[in-house]
XYZ file of C-alpha atoms in Angstrom:
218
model
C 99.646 94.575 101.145
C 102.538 93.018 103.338
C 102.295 92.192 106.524
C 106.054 93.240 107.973
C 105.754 93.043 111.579
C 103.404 92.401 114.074
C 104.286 93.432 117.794
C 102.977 93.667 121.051
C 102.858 97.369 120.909
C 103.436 98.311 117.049
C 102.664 96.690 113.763
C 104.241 97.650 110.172
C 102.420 97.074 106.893
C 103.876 97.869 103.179
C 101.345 98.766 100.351
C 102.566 98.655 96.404
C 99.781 100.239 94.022
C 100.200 99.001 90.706
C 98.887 100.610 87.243
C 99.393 99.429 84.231
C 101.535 96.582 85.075
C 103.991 99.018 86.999
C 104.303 100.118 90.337
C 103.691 103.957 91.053
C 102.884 104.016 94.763
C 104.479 102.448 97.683
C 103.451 103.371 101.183
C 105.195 101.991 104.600
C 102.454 102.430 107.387
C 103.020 101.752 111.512
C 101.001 101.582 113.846
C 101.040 101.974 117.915
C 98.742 100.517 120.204
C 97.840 104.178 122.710
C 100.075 104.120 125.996
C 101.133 106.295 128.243
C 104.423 108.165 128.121
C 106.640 111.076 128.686
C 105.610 114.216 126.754
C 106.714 117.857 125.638
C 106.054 119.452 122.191
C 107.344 122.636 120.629
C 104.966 125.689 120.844
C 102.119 126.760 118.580
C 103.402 129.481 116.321
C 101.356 132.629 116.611
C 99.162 133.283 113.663
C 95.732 135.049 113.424
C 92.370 133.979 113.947
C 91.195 131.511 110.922
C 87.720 133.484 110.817
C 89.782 137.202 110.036
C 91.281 135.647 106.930
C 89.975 135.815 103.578
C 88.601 131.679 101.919
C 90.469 130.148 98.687
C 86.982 130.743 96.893
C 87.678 133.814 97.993
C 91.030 134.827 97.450
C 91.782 133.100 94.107
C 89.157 135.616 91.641
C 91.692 138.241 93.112
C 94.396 136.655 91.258
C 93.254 134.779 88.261
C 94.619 137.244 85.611
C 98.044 135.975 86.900
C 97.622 132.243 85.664
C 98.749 131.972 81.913
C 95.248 129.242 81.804
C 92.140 131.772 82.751
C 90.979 128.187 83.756
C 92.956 127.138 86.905
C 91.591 129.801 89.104
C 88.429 127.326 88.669
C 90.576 124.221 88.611
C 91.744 125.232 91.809
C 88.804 126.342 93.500
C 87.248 122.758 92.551
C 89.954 120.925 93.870
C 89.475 122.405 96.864
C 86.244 122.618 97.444
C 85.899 119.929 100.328
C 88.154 122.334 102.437
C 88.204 125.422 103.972
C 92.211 126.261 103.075
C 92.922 130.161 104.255
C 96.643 131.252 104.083
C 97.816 133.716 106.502
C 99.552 135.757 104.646
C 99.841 135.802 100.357
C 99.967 132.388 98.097
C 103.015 131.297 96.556
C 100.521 131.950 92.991
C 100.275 135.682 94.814
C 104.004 136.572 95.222
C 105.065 135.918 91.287
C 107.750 137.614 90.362
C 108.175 139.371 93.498
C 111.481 139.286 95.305
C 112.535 136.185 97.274
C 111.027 135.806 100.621
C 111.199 133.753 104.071
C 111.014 130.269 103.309
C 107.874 129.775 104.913
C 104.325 129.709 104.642
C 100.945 129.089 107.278
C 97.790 128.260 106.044
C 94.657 127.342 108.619
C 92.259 124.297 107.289
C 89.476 122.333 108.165
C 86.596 120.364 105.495
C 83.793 122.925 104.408
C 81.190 121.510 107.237
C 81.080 119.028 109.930
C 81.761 115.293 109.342
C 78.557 113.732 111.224
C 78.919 110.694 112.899
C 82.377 110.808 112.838
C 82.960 111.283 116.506
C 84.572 107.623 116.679
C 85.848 107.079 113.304
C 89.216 109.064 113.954
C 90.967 107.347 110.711
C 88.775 109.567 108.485
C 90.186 112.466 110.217
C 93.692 110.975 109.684
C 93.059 110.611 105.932
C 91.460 113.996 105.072
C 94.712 115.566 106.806
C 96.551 113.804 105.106
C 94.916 115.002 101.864
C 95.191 118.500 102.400
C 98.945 118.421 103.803
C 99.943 117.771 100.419
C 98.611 120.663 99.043
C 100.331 123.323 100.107
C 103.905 121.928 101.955
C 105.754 122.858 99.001
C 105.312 126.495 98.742
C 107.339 127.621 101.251
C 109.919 126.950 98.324
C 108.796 128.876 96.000
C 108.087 131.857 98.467
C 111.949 131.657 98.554
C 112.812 132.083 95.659
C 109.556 135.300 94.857
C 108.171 131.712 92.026
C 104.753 131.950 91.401
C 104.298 128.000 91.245
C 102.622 125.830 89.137
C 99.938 127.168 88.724
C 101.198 130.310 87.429
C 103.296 127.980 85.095
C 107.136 129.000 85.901
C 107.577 126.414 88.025
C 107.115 122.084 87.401
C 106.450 120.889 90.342
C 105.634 116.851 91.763
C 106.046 115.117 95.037
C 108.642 112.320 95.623
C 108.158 111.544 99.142
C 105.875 112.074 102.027
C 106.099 111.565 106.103
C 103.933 111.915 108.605
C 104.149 111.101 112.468
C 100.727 111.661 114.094
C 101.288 112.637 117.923
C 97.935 113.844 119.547
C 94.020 113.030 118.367
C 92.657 116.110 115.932
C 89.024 116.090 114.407
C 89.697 117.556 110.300
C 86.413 119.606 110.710
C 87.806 121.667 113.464
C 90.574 124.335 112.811
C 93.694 123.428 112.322
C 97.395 125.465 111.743
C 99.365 123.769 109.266
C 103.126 125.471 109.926
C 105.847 124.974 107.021
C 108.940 126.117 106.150
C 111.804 124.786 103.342
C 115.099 124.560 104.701
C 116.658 123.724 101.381
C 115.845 123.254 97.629
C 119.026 122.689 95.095
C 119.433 120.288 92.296
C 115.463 120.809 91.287
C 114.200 119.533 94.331
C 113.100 121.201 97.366
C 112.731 119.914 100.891
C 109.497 120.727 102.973
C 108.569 120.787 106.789
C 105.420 120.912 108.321
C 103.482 120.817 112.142
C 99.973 120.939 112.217
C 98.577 122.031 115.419
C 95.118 122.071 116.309
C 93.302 125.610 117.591
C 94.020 124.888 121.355
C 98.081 124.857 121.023
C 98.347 120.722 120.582
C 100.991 119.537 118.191
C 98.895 117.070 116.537
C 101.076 115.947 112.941
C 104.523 115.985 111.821
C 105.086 116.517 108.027
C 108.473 116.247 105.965
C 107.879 116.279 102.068
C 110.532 116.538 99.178
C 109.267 117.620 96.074
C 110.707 117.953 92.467
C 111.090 121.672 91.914
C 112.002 122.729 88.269
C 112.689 125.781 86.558
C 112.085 125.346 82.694
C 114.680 126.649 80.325
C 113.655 129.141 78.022
């Protein structure tokens, strides 16, 4: 870790992980002591109530016969079995082969059960959101284009670069809205957007992701 800057108000630190000999990782972090300021945020989309919507464990048994590997209906599910992920409407694995869409997707998430004694530990709720906005930012992409993802297996798919700006204090155990839309993919990369809010209308996280998106050649 490097120590960049250290400031009355903010601080800057660099992190390089290293496998193998190589680097494969390199994270730029800042941080902000809390102060008072001006304020405004964009509204909370509307979407429908978390508890109406159908769970991953759920919803992926509907559609395993569309995965070429009977296995990654499972794969999936285990993967995500720390969080309760529900989309609002159909998964990008859902809408294969179907005719491109709006660029955009919602899903609502929070971990499967409470995180106790983690009132005044809000890093861990920082991290676990951070987790799951990975998971899902890209498929507003593939919606698009009516791609089925990788998991259906017409699409190669890996992340090059991930932002967040954290605005307003969340708890990961409570409901959240994770907004995203693409406004562009070309050259086998796609460009995601992302604002989670929390249940009550707060703007909580920003997210901006850009992702190799590949088409294989038959």
């Amino acid at each position: 870790m490097d120590r960049i800057r250290d400031g009355r108000s903010f601080t800057t630190r660099r992190v390089v992980a290293v496998q193998h000999g190589q680097p494969i990782f390199h994270l730029s972090a800042s941080f902000q002591l809390a102060e008072d300021g001006l304020e405004h945020q964009e509204e909370m989309p509307s979407a429908p109530d978390p508890e109406t919507l159908p769970t991953s464990a759920e919803l992926l048994p509907r559609y395993a016969h569309l995965f070429a590997d009977p296995g990654v209906a499972d794969r999936l599910a285990q993967a995500r079995a720390a969080v309760d992920l529900r989309y609002v409407k159909e998964p990008p694995y859902a809408a294969a082969g179907r005719q491109p869409g709006e660029a955009r997707s919602q899903v609502w998430f929070r971990t499967n059960g409470k995180l106790q004694g983690a009132q005044d530990q809000p890093l861990l709720h920082t991290c676990l959101a951070t987790y799951v906005s990975d998971m899902t930012l890209l498929d507003s992409v593939l919606l698009a284009h009516g791609r089925g993802g990788w998991a259906v297996g017409d699409v190669v798919g890996a992340s090059l670069d991930h932002a967040m700006w954290f605005h307003r204090p969340f708890r990961a155990d409570e409901w959240l809205l994770y907004d995203q839309e693409s406004p562009t993919a070309q050259g086998g990369r796609g460009l995601g957007k992302g604002r989670i809010f929390t249940a009550d209308g707060r703007l909580a996280v920003s997210v901006i992701q850009e992702g190799v998106v590949r088409v294989p050649r038959d």
